[in-house]
Coordinates of C-alpha atoms and ligand atoms in Angstrom, one line a residue:
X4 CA 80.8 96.6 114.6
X5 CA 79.6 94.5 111.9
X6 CA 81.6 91.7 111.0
X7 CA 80.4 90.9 107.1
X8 CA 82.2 88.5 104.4
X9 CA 79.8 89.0 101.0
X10 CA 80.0 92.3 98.4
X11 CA 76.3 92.4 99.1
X12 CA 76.4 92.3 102.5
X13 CA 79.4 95.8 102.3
X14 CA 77.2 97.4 99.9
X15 CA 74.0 97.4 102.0
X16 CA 75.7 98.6 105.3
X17 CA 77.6 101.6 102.7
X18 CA 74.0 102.1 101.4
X19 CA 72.4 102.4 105.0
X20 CA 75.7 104.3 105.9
X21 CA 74.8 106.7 103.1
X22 CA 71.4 106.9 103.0
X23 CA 71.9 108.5 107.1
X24 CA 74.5 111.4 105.8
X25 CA 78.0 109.4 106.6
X26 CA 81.0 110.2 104.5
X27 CA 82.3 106.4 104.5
X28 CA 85.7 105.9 104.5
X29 CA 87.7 102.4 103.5
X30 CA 91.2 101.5 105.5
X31 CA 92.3 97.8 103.8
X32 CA 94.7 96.0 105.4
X33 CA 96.1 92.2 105.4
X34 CA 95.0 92.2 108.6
X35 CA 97.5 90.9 112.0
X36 CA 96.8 94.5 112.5
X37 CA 99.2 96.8 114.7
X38 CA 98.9 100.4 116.1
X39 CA 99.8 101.5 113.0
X40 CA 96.7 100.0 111.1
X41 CA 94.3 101.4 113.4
X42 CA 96.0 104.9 113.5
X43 CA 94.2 104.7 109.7
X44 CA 91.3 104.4 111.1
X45 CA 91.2 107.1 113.3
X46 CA 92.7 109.1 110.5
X47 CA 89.6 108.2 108.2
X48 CA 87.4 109.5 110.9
X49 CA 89.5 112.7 111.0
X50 CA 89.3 112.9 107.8
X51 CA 85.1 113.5 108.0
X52 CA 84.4 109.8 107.3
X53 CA 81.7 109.1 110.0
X54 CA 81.5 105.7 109.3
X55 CA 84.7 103.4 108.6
X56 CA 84.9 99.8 106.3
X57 CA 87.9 97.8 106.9
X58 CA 88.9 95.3 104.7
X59 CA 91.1 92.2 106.1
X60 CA 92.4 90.1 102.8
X61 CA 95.7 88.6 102.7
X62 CA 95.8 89.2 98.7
X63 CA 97.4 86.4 96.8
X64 CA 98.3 87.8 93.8
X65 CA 100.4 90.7 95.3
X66 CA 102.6 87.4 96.8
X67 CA 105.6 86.2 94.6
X68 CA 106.1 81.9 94.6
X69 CA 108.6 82.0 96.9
X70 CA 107.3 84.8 99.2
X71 CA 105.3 84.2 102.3
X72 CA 101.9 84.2 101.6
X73 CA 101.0 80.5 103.5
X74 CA 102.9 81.8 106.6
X75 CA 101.6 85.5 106.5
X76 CA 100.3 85.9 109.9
X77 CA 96.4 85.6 110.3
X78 CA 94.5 86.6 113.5
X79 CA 90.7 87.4 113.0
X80 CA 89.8 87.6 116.2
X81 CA 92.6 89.4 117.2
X82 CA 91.7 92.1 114.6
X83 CA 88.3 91.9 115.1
X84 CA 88.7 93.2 119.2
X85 CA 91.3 96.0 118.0
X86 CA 88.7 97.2 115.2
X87 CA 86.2 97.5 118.4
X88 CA 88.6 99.6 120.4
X89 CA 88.4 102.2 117.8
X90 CA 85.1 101.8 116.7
X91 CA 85.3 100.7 113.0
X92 CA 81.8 100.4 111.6
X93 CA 82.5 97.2 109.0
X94 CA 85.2 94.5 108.8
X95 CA 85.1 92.9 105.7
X96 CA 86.6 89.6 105.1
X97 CA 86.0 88.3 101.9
X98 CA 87.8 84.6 100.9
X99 CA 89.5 84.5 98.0
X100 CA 86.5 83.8 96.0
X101 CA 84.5 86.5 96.9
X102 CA 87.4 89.0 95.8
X103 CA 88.4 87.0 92.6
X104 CA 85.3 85.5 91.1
X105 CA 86.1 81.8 89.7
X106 CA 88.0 82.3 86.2
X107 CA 88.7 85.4 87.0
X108 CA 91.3 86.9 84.6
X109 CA 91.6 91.2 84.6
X110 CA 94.7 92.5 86.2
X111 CA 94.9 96.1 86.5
X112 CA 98.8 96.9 85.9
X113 CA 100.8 100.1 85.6
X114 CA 104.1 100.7 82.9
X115 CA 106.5 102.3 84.7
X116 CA 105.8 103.3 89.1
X117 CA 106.2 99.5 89.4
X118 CA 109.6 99.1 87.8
X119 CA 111.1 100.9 90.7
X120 CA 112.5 99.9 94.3
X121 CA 110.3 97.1 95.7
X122 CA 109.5 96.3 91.8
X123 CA 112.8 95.3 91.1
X124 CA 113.0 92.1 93.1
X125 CA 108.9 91.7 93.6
X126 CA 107.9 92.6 89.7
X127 CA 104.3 90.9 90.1
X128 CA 103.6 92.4 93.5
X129 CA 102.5 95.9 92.3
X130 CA 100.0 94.4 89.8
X131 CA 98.3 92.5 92.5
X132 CA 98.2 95.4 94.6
X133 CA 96.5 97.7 92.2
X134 CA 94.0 94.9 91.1
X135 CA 93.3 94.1 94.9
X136 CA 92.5 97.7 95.4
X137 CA 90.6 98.5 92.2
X138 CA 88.3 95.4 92.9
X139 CA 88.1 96.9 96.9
X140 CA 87.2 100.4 96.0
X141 CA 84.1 99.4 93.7
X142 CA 83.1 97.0 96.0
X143 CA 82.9 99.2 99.1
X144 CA 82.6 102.9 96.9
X145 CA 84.0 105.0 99.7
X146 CA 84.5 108.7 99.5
X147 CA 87.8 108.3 101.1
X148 CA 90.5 105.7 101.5
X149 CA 93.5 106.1 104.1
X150 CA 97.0 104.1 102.8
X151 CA 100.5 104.2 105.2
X152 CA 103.4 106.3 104.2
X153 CA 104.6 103.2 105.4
X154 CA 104.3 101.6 101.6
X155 CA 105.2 104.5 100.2
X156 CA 105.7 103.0 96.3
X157 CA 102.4 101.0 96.9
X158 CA 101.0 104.7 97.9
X159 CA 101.6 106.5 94.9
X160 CA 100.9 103.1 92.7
X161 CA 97.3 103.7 94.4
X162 CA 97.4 107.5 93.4
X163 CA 98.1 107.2 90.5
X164 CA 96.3 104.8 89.2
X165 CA 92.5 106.3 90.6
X166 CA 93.9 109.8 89.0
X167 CA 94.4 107.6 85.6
X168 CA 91.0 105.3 85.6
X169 CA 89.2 108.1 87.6
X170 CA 88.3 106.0 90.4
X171 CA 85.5 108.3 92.7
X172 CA 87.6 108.5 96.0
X173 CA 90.2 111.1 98.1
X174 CA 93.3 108.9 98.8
X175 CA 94.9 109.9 102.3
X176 CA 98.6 108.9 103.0
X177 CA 98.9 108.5 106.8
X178 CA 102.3 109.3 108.9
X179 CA 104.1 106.0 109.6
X180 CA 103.5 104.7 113.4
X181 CA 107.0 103.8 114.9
X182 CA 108.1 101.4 117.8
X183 CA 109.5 103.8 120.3
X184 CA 112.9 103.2 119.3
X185 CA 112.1 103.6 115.6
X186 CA 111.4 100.8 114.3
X187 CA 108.2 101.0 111.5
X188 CA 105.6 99.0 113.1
X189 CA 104.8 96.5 110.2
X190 CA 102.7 92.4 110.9
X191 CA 106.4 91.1 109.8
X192 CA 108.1 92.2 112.3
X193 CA 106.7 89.5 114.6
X194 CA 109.0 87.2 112.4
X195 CA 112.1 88.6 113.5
X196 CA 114.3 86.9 116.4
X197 CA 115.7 89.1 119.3
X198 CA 118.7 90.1 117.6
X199 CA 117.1 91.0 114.1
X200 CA 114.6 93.0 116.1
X201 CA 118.0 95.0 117.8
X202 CA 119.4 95.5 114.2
X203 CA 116.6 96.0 112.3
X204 CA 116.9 100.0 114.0
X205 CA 119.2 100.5 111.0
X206 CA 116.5 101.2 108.7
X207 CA 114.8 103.8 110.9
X208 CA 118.5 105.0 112.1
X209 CA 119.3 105.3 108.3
X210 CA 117.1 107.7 107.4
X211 CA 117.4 109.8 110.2
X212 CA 121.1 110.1 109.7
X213 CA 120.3 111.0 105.8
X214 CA 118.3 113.2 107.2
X215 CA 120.8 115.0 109.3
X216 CA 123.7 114.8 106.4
X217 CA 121.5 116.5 104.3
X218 CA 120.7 119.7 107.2
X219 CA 124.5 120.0 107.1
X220 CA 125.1 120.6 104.1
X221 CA 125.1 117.4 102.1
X222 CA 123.0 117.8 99.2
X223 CA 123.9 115.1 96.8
X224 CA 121.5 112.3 96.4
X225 CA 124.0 109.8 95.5
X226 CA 126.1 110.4 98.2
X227 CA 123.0 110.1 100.8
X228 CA 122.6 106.7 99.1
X229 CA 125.6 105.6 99.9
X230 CA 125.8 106.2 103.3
X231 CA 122.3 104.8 104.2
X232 CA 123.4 101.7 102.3
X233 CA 126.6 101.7 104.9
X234 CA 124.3 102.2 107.4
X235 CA 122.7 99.5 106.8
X236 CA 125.1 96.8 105.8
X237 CA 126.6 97.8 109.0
X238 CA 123.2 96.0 111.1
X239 CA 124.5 92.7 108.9
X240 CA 121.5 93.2 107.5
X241 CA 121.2 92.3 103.4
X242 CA 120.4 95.4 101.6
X243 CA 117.7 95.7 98.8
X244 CA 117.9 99.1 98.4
X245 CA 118.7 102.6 99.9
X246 CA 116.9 105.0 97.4
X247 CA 117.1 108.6 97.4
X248 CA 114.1 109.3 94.6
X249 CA 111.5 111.3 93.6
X250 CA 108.1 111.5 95.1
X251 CA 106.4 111.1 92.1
X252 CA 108.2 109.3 89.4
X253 CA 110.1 107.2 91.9
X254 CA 113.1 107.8 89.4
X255 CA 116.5 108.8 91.1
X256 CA 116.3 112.2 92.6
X257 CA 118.5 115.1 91.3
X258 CA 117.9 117.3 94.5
X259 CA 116.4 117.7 97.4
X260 CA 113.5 117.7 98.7
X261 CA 113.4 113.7 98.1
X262 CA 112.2 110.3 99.4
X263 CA 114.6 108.3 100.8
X264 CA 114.0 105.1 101.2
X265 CA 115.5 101.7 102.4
X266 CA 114.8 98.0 102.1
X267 CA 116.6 95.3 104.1
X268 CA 116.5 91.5 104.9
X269 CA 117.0 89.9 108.2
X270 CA 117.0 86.2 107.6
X271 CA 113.9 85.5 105.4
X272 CA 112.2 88.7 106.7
X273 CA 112.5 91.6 104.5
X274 CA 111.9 95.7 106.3
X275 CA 110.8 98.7 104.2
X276 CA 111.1 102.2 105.8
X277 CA 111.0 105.5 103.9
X278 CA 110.9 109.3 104.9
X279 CA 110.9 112.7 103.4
X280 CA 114.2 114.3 103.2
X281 CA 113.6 118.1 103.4
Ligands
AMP326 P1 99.2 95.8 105.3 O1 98.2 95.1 106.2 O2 100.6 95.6 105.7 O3 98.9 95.6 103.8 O4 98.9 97.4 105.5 C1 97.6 97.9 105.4 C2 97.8 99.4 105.4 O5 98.4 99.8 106.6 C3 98.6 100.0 104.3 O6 98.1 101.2 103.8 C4 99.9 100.2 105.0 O7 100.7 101.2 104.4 C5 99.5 100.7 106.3 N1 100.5 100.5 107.4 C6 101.2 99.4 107.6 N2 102.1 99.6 108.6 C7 102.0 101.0 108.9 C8 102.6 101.8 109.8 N3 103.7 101.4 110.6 N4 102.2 103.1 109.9 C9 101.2 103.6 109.1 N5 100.6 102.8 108.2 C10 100.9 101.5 108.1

């Protein structure tokens, strides 16, 4: 596994990648990487991507002022032992410098997918994703990239905007890897104290019980709102949002089938958790 940190350096090992018959894939990540990270790898080579870049950046335009970008956990070497155990090809980890040039100044920015859910209380966090992650894809130019269910809204910001600039890659959504009680894996939840850890299962226990609401019989978005939000508010937690919404648009659903989704604050550490409701 190659560990690089310059665009030329990516490009040449995509070229040499290439130039042998791979399909390359591209999994990027903040790195302090879980289970849940690499199952993207492993999807990318399921996918028919025979050789895999993964990018490590803790982006700092996707972090409001008073979010944690300084404390985000960081653990190269860490990451760099779990990319080996599941054979990634490339790690790229570019400084800031490398992925925005000095004076850089072009955001990439979408009207209306950002205005929603996580948008409401992060409004510059979407922007930063989609300009990480148009500045990513030309960099490393794979045929595929694999993004979590996990972020669902940042998953359909990323569809959307390659289907609107035409960016040259398949985006794969990948099924979200869970604790075994439940709980979304996600790097923040090493922030949370034993007894946010016990009561951040209300997310997970949230949806499922939206979930089973809606097999008997209830139907009514707004209603399946409500009672994830209790759910929820229950754990003492403080509730962003509990979302029933469409796919899509990420405008309040009408009927189901629907997203559901939840976002909830434990102290300073804020869960997202999301799942279809059939
Ligand atoms: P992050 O490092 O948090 O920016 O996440 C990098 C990628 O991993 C994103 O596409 C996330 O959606 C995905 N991801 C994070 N947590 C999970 C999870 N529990 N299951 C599946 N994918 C995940």
């Amino acid at each position: 596994m190659q560990i690089v940190r310059t665009v030329a350096e990516v490009r040449a090992a995509v070229r040499a990648a290439r130039a042998a018959g791979h399909r390359v894939g591209f999994v990027p990540t903040m790195g302090a990487l879980h289970d849940g990270h690499l199952s993207l790898v492993t999807l990318a080579r399921d996918q028919g991507a025979a050789f895999v870049v993964v990018s490590v950046f803790v982006n700092p335009t996707q972090f409001g002022p008073n979010e944690d970008f300084a404390a985000y956990p960081r653990d190269l070497d860490g990451d760099a032992d779990k990319l080996r155990s599941v054979r990634a090809d490339v790690v790229f980890f570019p400084d800031v410098e490398t992925i925005y040039p000095r004076g850089a100044e072009t955001r990439v920015s979408l009207d209306a997918l950002p205005k929603h859910l996580c948008g409401l209380d992060r409004p510059h966090h979407f922007g930063g994703v989609a300009t990480v992650v148009t500045g990513l894809m030309n960099i490393v130019q794979p045929d595929l990239a694999v993004f979590g269910e996990k972020d669902f809204q940042q998953l359909q910001v990323i569809r959307r905007l390659v289907r609107d600039l035409h960016l040259p890659v398949e985006i794969v959504g990948a099924p979200i890897a869970r604790e075994t009680d439940g709980l979304a894996m996600s790097s923040r939840n090493a922030y949370l104290s034993p007894d946010e850890r016990r009561r951040a299962l209300a997310l997970s226990k949230a949806l499922a019980g939206a979930q089973a609401a809606a097999d008997a019989g209830v139907r009514d978005p707004r209603q399946l709102e409500a009672a994830m939000r209790a759910v929820c508010e229950a754990s003492g937690g403080q509730v962003d949002y509990a979302a029933v919404v469409d796919p899509d648009t990420l405008d309040p659903a009408t009927s189901l089938p629907a997203r559901a989704l939840v976002a909830v604050r434990f102290g300073r550490t804020r869960l997202i958790d999301n799942a279809a409701l059939s």
